[in-house]
Backbone as a chain_set.jsonl record, in Angstrom:
{"seq": "MTSCCREPEQRAGALCRVEDVPDGGSHTVSAGAQSVILVRRGEAVWGYLNRCPHFSITLGAAHGGVLTYEGRVMMCAHHSALFRFEDGQCIEGPCQGAALDPYPVRIAAGVVYPA", "coords": {"N": [[-32.797, 14.349, -12.105], [-32.706, 13.86, -8.554], [-30.685, 12.469, -5.942], [-31.071, 11.307, -2.399], [-28.758, 10.316, -1.318], [-25.167, 10.462, -0.951], [-22.487, 10.352, -3.243], [-19.813, 7.103, -2.635], [-17.576, 9.065, -2.899], [-17.987, 10.649, -0.829], [-18.345, 10.28, 1.688], [-18.19, 11.207, 4.482], [-15.311, 10.568, 6.164], [-14.741, 8.592, 4.921], [-12.053, 6.967, 3.41], [-11.587, 5.709, 0.598], [-12.859, 4.348, -2.478], [-13.153, 0.808, -2.25], [-12.965, -0.245, -5.22], [-10.994, 1.366, -5.812], [-8.208, 0.684, -5.162], [-6.466, -2.128, -6.846], [-6.993, -4.679, -7.787], [-4.548, -7.1, -5.409], [-2.929, -5.291, -5.211], [-2.224, -1.269, -4.453], [-2.763, 1.409, -3.001], [-2.152, 4.25, -2.71], [-3.488, 6.756, 0.255], [-4.446, 10.032, 1.81], [-4.851, 10.525, 5.597], [-6.264, 12.655, 7.37], [-3.222, 13.95, 8.745], [-1.706, 11.461, 8.113], [-0.339, 9.314, 5.734], [-1.171, 6.852, 4.148], [-1.149, 3.586, 3.548], [-2.963, 1.369, 1.599], [-4.021, -2.487, 0.589], [-4.871, -4.609, -1.659], [-6.65, -8.117, -1.504], [-8.96, -9.762, -3.353], [-11.559, -8.887, -1.769], [-10.543, -8.494, 0.601], [-9.012, -5.708, 2.556], [-6.322, -4.052, 4.021], [-4.547, -1.563, 5.821], [-1.845, 0.437, 6.825], [0.531, 2.273, 8.241], [2.44, 4.599, 6.038], [5.537, 3.986, 6.531], [8.431, 2.633, 6.682], [9.838, 0.969, 8.343], [12.848, 0.234, 8.872], [13.857, 2.545, 7.563], [12.551, 4.749, 8.742], [11.434, 5.837, 6.518], [9.073, 6.975, 3.947], [7.518, 4.16, 2.289], [6.871, 4.36, -1.26], [7.594, 4.319, -3.883], [9.318, 6.842, -6.719], [6.742, 7.69, -8.009], [5.343, 7.843, -6.366], [3.802, 5.137, -5.754], [3.365, 2.728, -3.889], [5.27, -0.814, -4.629], [4.001, -3.803, -5.652], [3.542, -7.375, -5.063], [2.744, -9.996, -6.932], [0.714, -9.896, -5.291], [0.336, -10.532, -2.962], [3.238, -9.266, -1.272], [3.991, -6.26, -0.44], [6.476, -3.895, -1.525], [9.158, -2.596, -0.038], [10.868, 0.879, -1.538], [13.025, 1.761, -1.683], [14.824, 0.358, 0.03], [14.239, -2.451, -0.621], [12.38, -4.184, 0.871], [10.301, -6.913, 1.733], [6.849, -6.762, 2.491], [4.599, -9.009, 4.548], [0.491, -9.055, 2.843], [-1.092, -9.395, 4.804], [-0.56, -9.164, 7.198], [1.586, -7.077, 7.398], [3.934, -7.993, 8.272], [7.252, -7.877, 8.082], [9.231, -9.927, 5.564], [11.87, -10.406, 4.504], [14.634, -8.342, 3.752], [16.101, -5.73, 5.167], [15.069, -5.021, 7.458], [13.895, -7.382, 8.415], [11.558, -9.389, 10.545], [10.948, -6.833, 12.058], [7.851, -4.586, 11.434], [4.968, -3.189, 10.128], [3.22, -0.584, 10.693], [0.438, -1.296, 12.02], [-2.855, 0.239, 10.67], [-6.228, 0.089, 11.011], [-8.708, -0.834, 9.167], [-12.109, -0.533, 7.794], [-14.564, -1.817, 5.847], [-17.552, -0.804, 4.381], [-19.938, -0.992, 2.457], [-18.642, -1.111, -0.092], [-17.169, 0.801, 0.396], [-13.621, 2.064, 1.692], [-13.169, 3.023, 4.897], [-11.634, 4.435, 7.91], [-10.715, 2.063, 10.877]], "CA": [[-33.566, 13.63, -10.694], [-31.773, 14.255, -7.385], [-30.279, 10.932, -4.97], [-30.822, 11.428, -0.92], [-27.992, 9.733, -0.833], [-24.338, 11.254, -1.376], [-21.018, 8.857, -4.126], [-18.873, 7.416, -1.697], [-16.305, 9.748, -2.252], [-18.454, 12.34, -0.503], [-18.533, 10.242, 2.764], [-17.987, 11.667, 5.557], [-14.257, 9.704, 6.98], [-13.713, 7.568, 3.17], [-10.323, 6.919, 2.769], [-11.721, 5.528, -0.539], [-13.795, 3.08, -2.581], [-12.705, -0.764, -2.58], [-12.103, -0.158, -6.227], [-10.069, 2.454, -5.681], [-7.012, -0.255, -4.734], [-6.122, -2.67, -7.293], [-6.656, -6.597, -6.836], [-3.618, -7.314, -5.987], [-2.144, -3.662, -5.992], [-2.322, -0.705, -3.58], [-3.663, 2.851, -3.153], [-1.953, 5.744, -1.262], [-4.559, 7.956, 0.64], [-4.326, 10.53, 3.311], [-5.831, 10.33, 6.265], [-5.793, 13.501, 8.103], [-2.107, 13.927, 8.412], [-0.513, 11.021, 7.795], [0.246, 8.958, 4.334], [-1.599, 5.4, 5.246], [-1.128, 2.632, 2.587], [-3.543, 0.154, 1.263], [-3.398, -3.305, -0.455], [-6.069, -5.567, -1.348], [-6.891, -9.115, -2.388], [-10.322, -10.173, -3.263], [-13.034, -8.621, -0.731], [-10.045, -8.041, 1.602], [-8.47, -4.912, 2.5], [-5.601, -4.229, 5.047], [-4.224, -0.309, 5.918], [-0.416, 0.436, 7.312], [0.701, 3.425, 7.57], [3.21, 4.705, 4.824], [6.463, 4.504, 6.88], [9.175, 1.388, 6.83], [10.688, 0.143, 10.052], [14.218, 0.454, 8.7], [14.584, 3.954, 8.297], [10.965, 5.716, 8.569], [10.945, 6.703, 5.29], [7.748, 5.732, 2.435], [7.734, 2.83, 1.315], [6.74, 4.971, -1.832], [8.805, 5.138, -5.808], [9.582, 7.637, -7.004], [5.135, 8.084, -8.586], [4.455, 7.835, -5.172], [2.819, 4.183, -5.05], [4.083, 1.287, -3.293], [4.537, -1.712, -5.566], [3.298, -5.146, -4.774], [4.462, -8.83, -5.81], [1.69, -11.284, -7.513], [-0.879, -9.616, -4.686], [1.217, -10.519, -1.212], [3.465, -8.426, 0.301], [4.205, -4.813, -0.104], [7.808, -3.653, -1.55], [9.759, -0.902, -0.111], [11.183, 0.915, -2.82], [14.341, 2.437, -1.184], [15.494, -0.925, 0.522], [13.536, -3.807, -0.945], [12.438, -5.001, 2.103], [9.024, -7.274, 1.54], [6.036, -7.102, 3.699], [3.618, -9.377, 3.855], [-0.297, -8.246, 3.147], [-2.332, -9.755, 5.828], [-0.122, -8.462, 8.805], [2.497, -6.051, 7.249], [5.262, -8.212, 9.099], [8.69, -7.73, 7.104], [9.866, -11.402, 5.678], [12.693, -10.604, 3.423], [14.986, -8.175, 3.36], [17.092, -5.246, 5.916], [13.792, -5.113, 9.112], [12.649, -8.467, 8.535], [11.058, -9.223, 11.483], [9.971, -6.059, 12.207], [6.05, -4.942, 10.79], [5.122, -2.046, 9.622], [2.673, -0.053, 12.141], [-1.215, -1.578, 11.037], [-3.624, 1.442, 9.901], [-7.381, -0.35, 11.019], [-9.915, -0.255, 8.177], [-13.411, -1.377, 7.415], [-15.598, -1.836, 4.698], [-19.295, -0.67, 4.198], [-20.904, -0.691, 0.593], [-17.876, -0.741, -0.885], [-16.705, 1.902, 0.51], [-13.063, 2.275, 2.994], [-13.125, 4.133, 6.442], [-10.903, 4.097, 9.256], [-11.902, 1.594, 11.816]], "C": [[-32.414, 13.56, -9.939], [-31.771, 12.71, -6.673], [-30.476, 11.663, -3.653], [-29.46, 10.969, -0.141], [-26.228, 10.373, -1.755], [-23.337, 9.519, -2.277], [-20.645, 8.763, -2.418], [-17.794, 7.73, -1.33], [-16.571, 10.404, -1.711], [-18.19, 11.474, 0.772], [-18.235, 10.551, 3.591], [-17.209, 10.315, 6.427], [-14.169, 9.092, 6.096], [-12.922, 7.885, 3.147], [-10.588, 6.612, 0.94], [-13.111, 4.401, -0.941], [-12.746, 1.57, -2.459], [-12.164, -0.83, -3.82], [-10.981, 0.274, -6.807], [-8.673, 1.772, -5.753], [-7.962, -1.283, -5.436], [-6.137, -3.692, -7.32], [-5.92, -7.157, -7.159], [-2.856, -6.747, -5.82], [-2.325, -2.846, -4.478], [-2.38, 0.822, -4.158], [-2.978, 3.543, -2.354], [-3.63, 6.623, -0.695], [-3.587, 8.477, 1.703], [-4.981, 10.919, 3.855], [-5.309, 11.136, 7.598], [-4.473, 14.005, 7.75], [-0.978, 13.064, 8.358], [-1.048, 9.956, 6.477], [-0.1, 7.024, 4.752], [-1.524, 4.224, 3.556], [-2.315, 1.4, 2.338], [-3.486, -0.859, 0.286], [-5.063, -4.153, 0.236], [-5.88, -7.401, -2.202], [-7.962, -9.619, -2.573], [-11.174, -9.23, -2.307], [-11.919, -8.002, 0.092], [-9.214, -6.714, 1.141], [-7.779, -4.537, 3.297], [-4.871, -2.484, 4.731], [-3.034, -0.358, 6.555], [-0.072, 1.891, 7.076], [2.067, 3.337, 7.008], [4.232, 4.734, 5.253], [7.124, 3.126, 6.919], [9.815, 1.802, 8.222], [11.593, -0.071, 9.932], [14.928, 2.027, 8.928], [13.768, 5.324, 8.442], [10.781, 6.307, 7.59], [9.663, 6.19, 4.829], [8.184, 4.963, 1.744], [7.483, 3.249, -0.728], [7.815, 4.852, -3.232], [8.49, 6.107, -5.811], [8.006, 8.659, -7.833], [4.849, 8.177, -7.341], [3.758, 6.345, -4.96], [4.17, 3.141, -4.633], [3.724, 0.01, -4.044], [4.54, -3.141, -4.679], [3.46, -6.29, -5.933], [3.031, -9.818, -5.677], [0.5, -11.039, -6.016], [-0.418, -10.377, -3.885], [1.983, -9.694, -0.786], [3.439, -7.205, -1.298], [5.728, -4.807, -0.522], [8.462, -2.167, -1.073], [11.319, -0.53, -1.212], [12.76, 1.701, -2.469], [15.448, 1.024, -0.774], [15.124, -2.39, 0.628], [12.827, -4.849, -0.148], [10.838, -5.265, 1.36], [7.94, -7.548, 2.829], [5.302, -7.838, 3.493], [2.242, -8.377, 3.873], [-0.912, -8.16, 4.294], [-1.828, -9.195, 7.343], [1.204, -8.001, 9.102], [3.411, -6.423, 7.776], [6.505, -8.553, 7.199], [9.959, -9.466, 7.065], [11.141, -11.447, 4.857], [13.203, -8.504, 3.388], [16.088, -6.652, 4.797], [16.276, -4.992, 7.142], [13.573, -6.462, 8.88], [12.935, -9.091, 10.195], [10.149, -8.159, 12.163], [8.619, -5.888, 11.047], [5.923, -3.282, 10.573], [3.522, -1.378, 10.186], [0.773, -0.227, 11.12], [-2.179, 0.35, 11.173], [-4.871, 0.581, 10.053], [-8.165, -0.029, 10.174], [-11.595, -1.072, 7.968], [-13.886, -0.961, 6.081], [-16.903, -2.068, 5.061], [-19.229, 0.209, 2.629], [-20.223, -0.432, -0.288], [-17.059, 0.319, -0.897], [-15.215, 1.88, 2.143], [-13.318, 3.067, 4.155], [-12.098, 3.374, 7.594], [-11.208, 2.886, 9.699], [-12.419, 2.339, 12.931]], "O": [[-31.307, 13.28, -10.399], [-32.694, 11.911, -6.833], [-30.016, 12.804, -3.701], [-29.128, 11.118, 1.035], [-26.196, 10.644, -2.955], [-23.439, 8.311, -2.066], [-20.857, 9.511, -1.463], [-17.091, 7.385, -0.38], [-15.722, 11.289, -1.605], [-17.39, 12.22, 1.338], [-17.372, 9.695, 3.784], [-17.781, 9.423, 7.054], [-13.03, 8.636, 6.192], [-12.668, 9.063, 2.896], [-9.898, 7.194, 0.102], [-13.954, 3.871, -0.217], [-11.535, 1.64, -2.665], [-11.046, -1.336, -3.919], [-10.273, -0.089, -7.746], [-7.887, 2.365, -6.492], [-9.153, -1.529, -5.25], [-5.117, -4.137, -6.793], [-5.807, -7.729, -8.243], [-1.756, -7.216, -6.111], [-2.527, -3.502, -3.457], [-2.148, 1.268, -5.282], [-3.226, 3.436, -1.153], [-4.6, 6.918, -1.393], [-2.6, 7.992, 2.255], [-5.857, 11.644, 3.383], [-4.512, 10.793, 8.471], [-4.339, 14.492, 6.627], [0.209, 13.375, 8.459], [-2.267, 9.882, 6.325], [0.577, 6.244, 5.422], [-2.122, 4.614, 2.554], [-2.33, 0.494, 3.173], [-3.035, -0.555, -0.818], [-5.764, -4.292, 1.239], [-5.179, -7.714, -3.165], [-8.159, -10.277, -1.552], [-11.209, -8.423, -3.235], [-12.198, -6.848, 0.416], [-8.813, -6.485, 0.0], [-8.625, -4.403, 4.181], [-4.678, -2.151, 3.561], [-2.952, -1.47, 7.077], [-0.294, 2.554, 6.063], [2.825, 2.4, 7.259], [4.772, 5.654, 4.638], [6.307, 2.26, 7.231], [10.118, 2.838, 8.814], [11.938, -0.806, 10.857], [15.767, 2.531, 9.675], [14.128, 6.495, 8.321], [10.039, 7.288, 7.561], [9.197, 5.126, 5.236], [9.001, 4.976, 0.823], [7.936, 2.404, -1.502], [8.849, 5.519, -3.26], [7.556, 6.547, -5.14], [8.05, 9.85, -8.142], [3.783, 8.773, -7.186], [3.086, 6.283, -3.931], [5.342, 2.956, -4.961], [2.573, -0.389, -4.221], [4.915, -3.425, -3.542], [3.495, -6.199, -7.161], [2.465, -10.224, -4.662], [-0.378, -11.86, -5.753], [-0.969, -11.448, -4.137], [1.582, -9.149, 0.243], [3.091, -7.279, -2.476], [6.399, -5.667, 0.049], [8.319, -1.044, -1.557], [12.3, -1.206, -1.519], [13.426, 2.141, -3.405], [16.574, 0.82, -1.229], [15.444, -3.24, 1.46], [12.708, -6.045, -0.414], [10.226, -4.425, 0.7], [8.108, -8.272, 3.81], [4.911, -7.837, 2.325], [2.278, -7.3, 4.467], [-1.264, -7.101, 4.813], [-2.522, -8.9, 8.317], [1.881, -8.149, 10.119], [4.186, -5.506, 8.046], [6.483, -9.051, 6.073], [10.829, -9.921, 7.808], [11.507, -12.568, 4.502], [12.414, -7.602, 3.108], [17.029, -7.293, 5.266], [17.016, -4.672, 8.072], [12.532, -6.686, 9.497], [13.985, -9.218, 10.824], [9.042, -8.351, 12.666], [8.363, -6.663, 10.126], [6.744, -2.413, 10.866], [2.605, -2.12, 9.835], [0.233, 0.351, 10.176], [-1.824, 1.337, 11.817], [-4.906, -0.041, 8.992], [-8.518, 1.149, 10.217], [-11.808, -2.278, 8.097], [-13.602, 0.045, 5.431], [-17.392, -2.988, 5.717], [-18.816, 1.226, 2.072], [-20.591, 0.249, -1.245], [-16.386, 0.742, -1.837], [-15.568, 1.739, 3.314], [-13.945, 4.078, 3.84], [-11.924, 2.205, 7.94], [-12.062, 2.342, 8.999], [-13.347, 1.884, 13.6]]}, "num_chains": 1, "name": "protein.A"}
C-alpha cells in the first residue's frame, strides 16, 4: 500500500511531533544552527532558544535534556534558575526578572513547526 502523505518527521520545516515533547516536560531540537527547547503542557507547546540569560550557556544537563519541575518550570542545570513554561520568565535564581528568548512555534496536525 502506498500513501500520498509523508510522515510528520519528514514534513518540510517540522521540528518534531507534539508527542515527542513529554507532557509536563521538555524536548531539545535543532532549528538550523540554533538549539531550541520545546516544553509542553497538555496541548500547549512553547519554544525558547536554549540559552540561559545569566551566562549565555545552554540550560541542559550533562545528558542534554532540560530539567522541568511539576510541568510548570524549566531549570537551568548550571545555575538552578527557574523559567516559566508559558513566557520563559525567570522566577527564581541569578537572572530573576530576565527571560529566555522565545522561539515561536505553531502546531498543525500534531506536528510542531516554527511560527
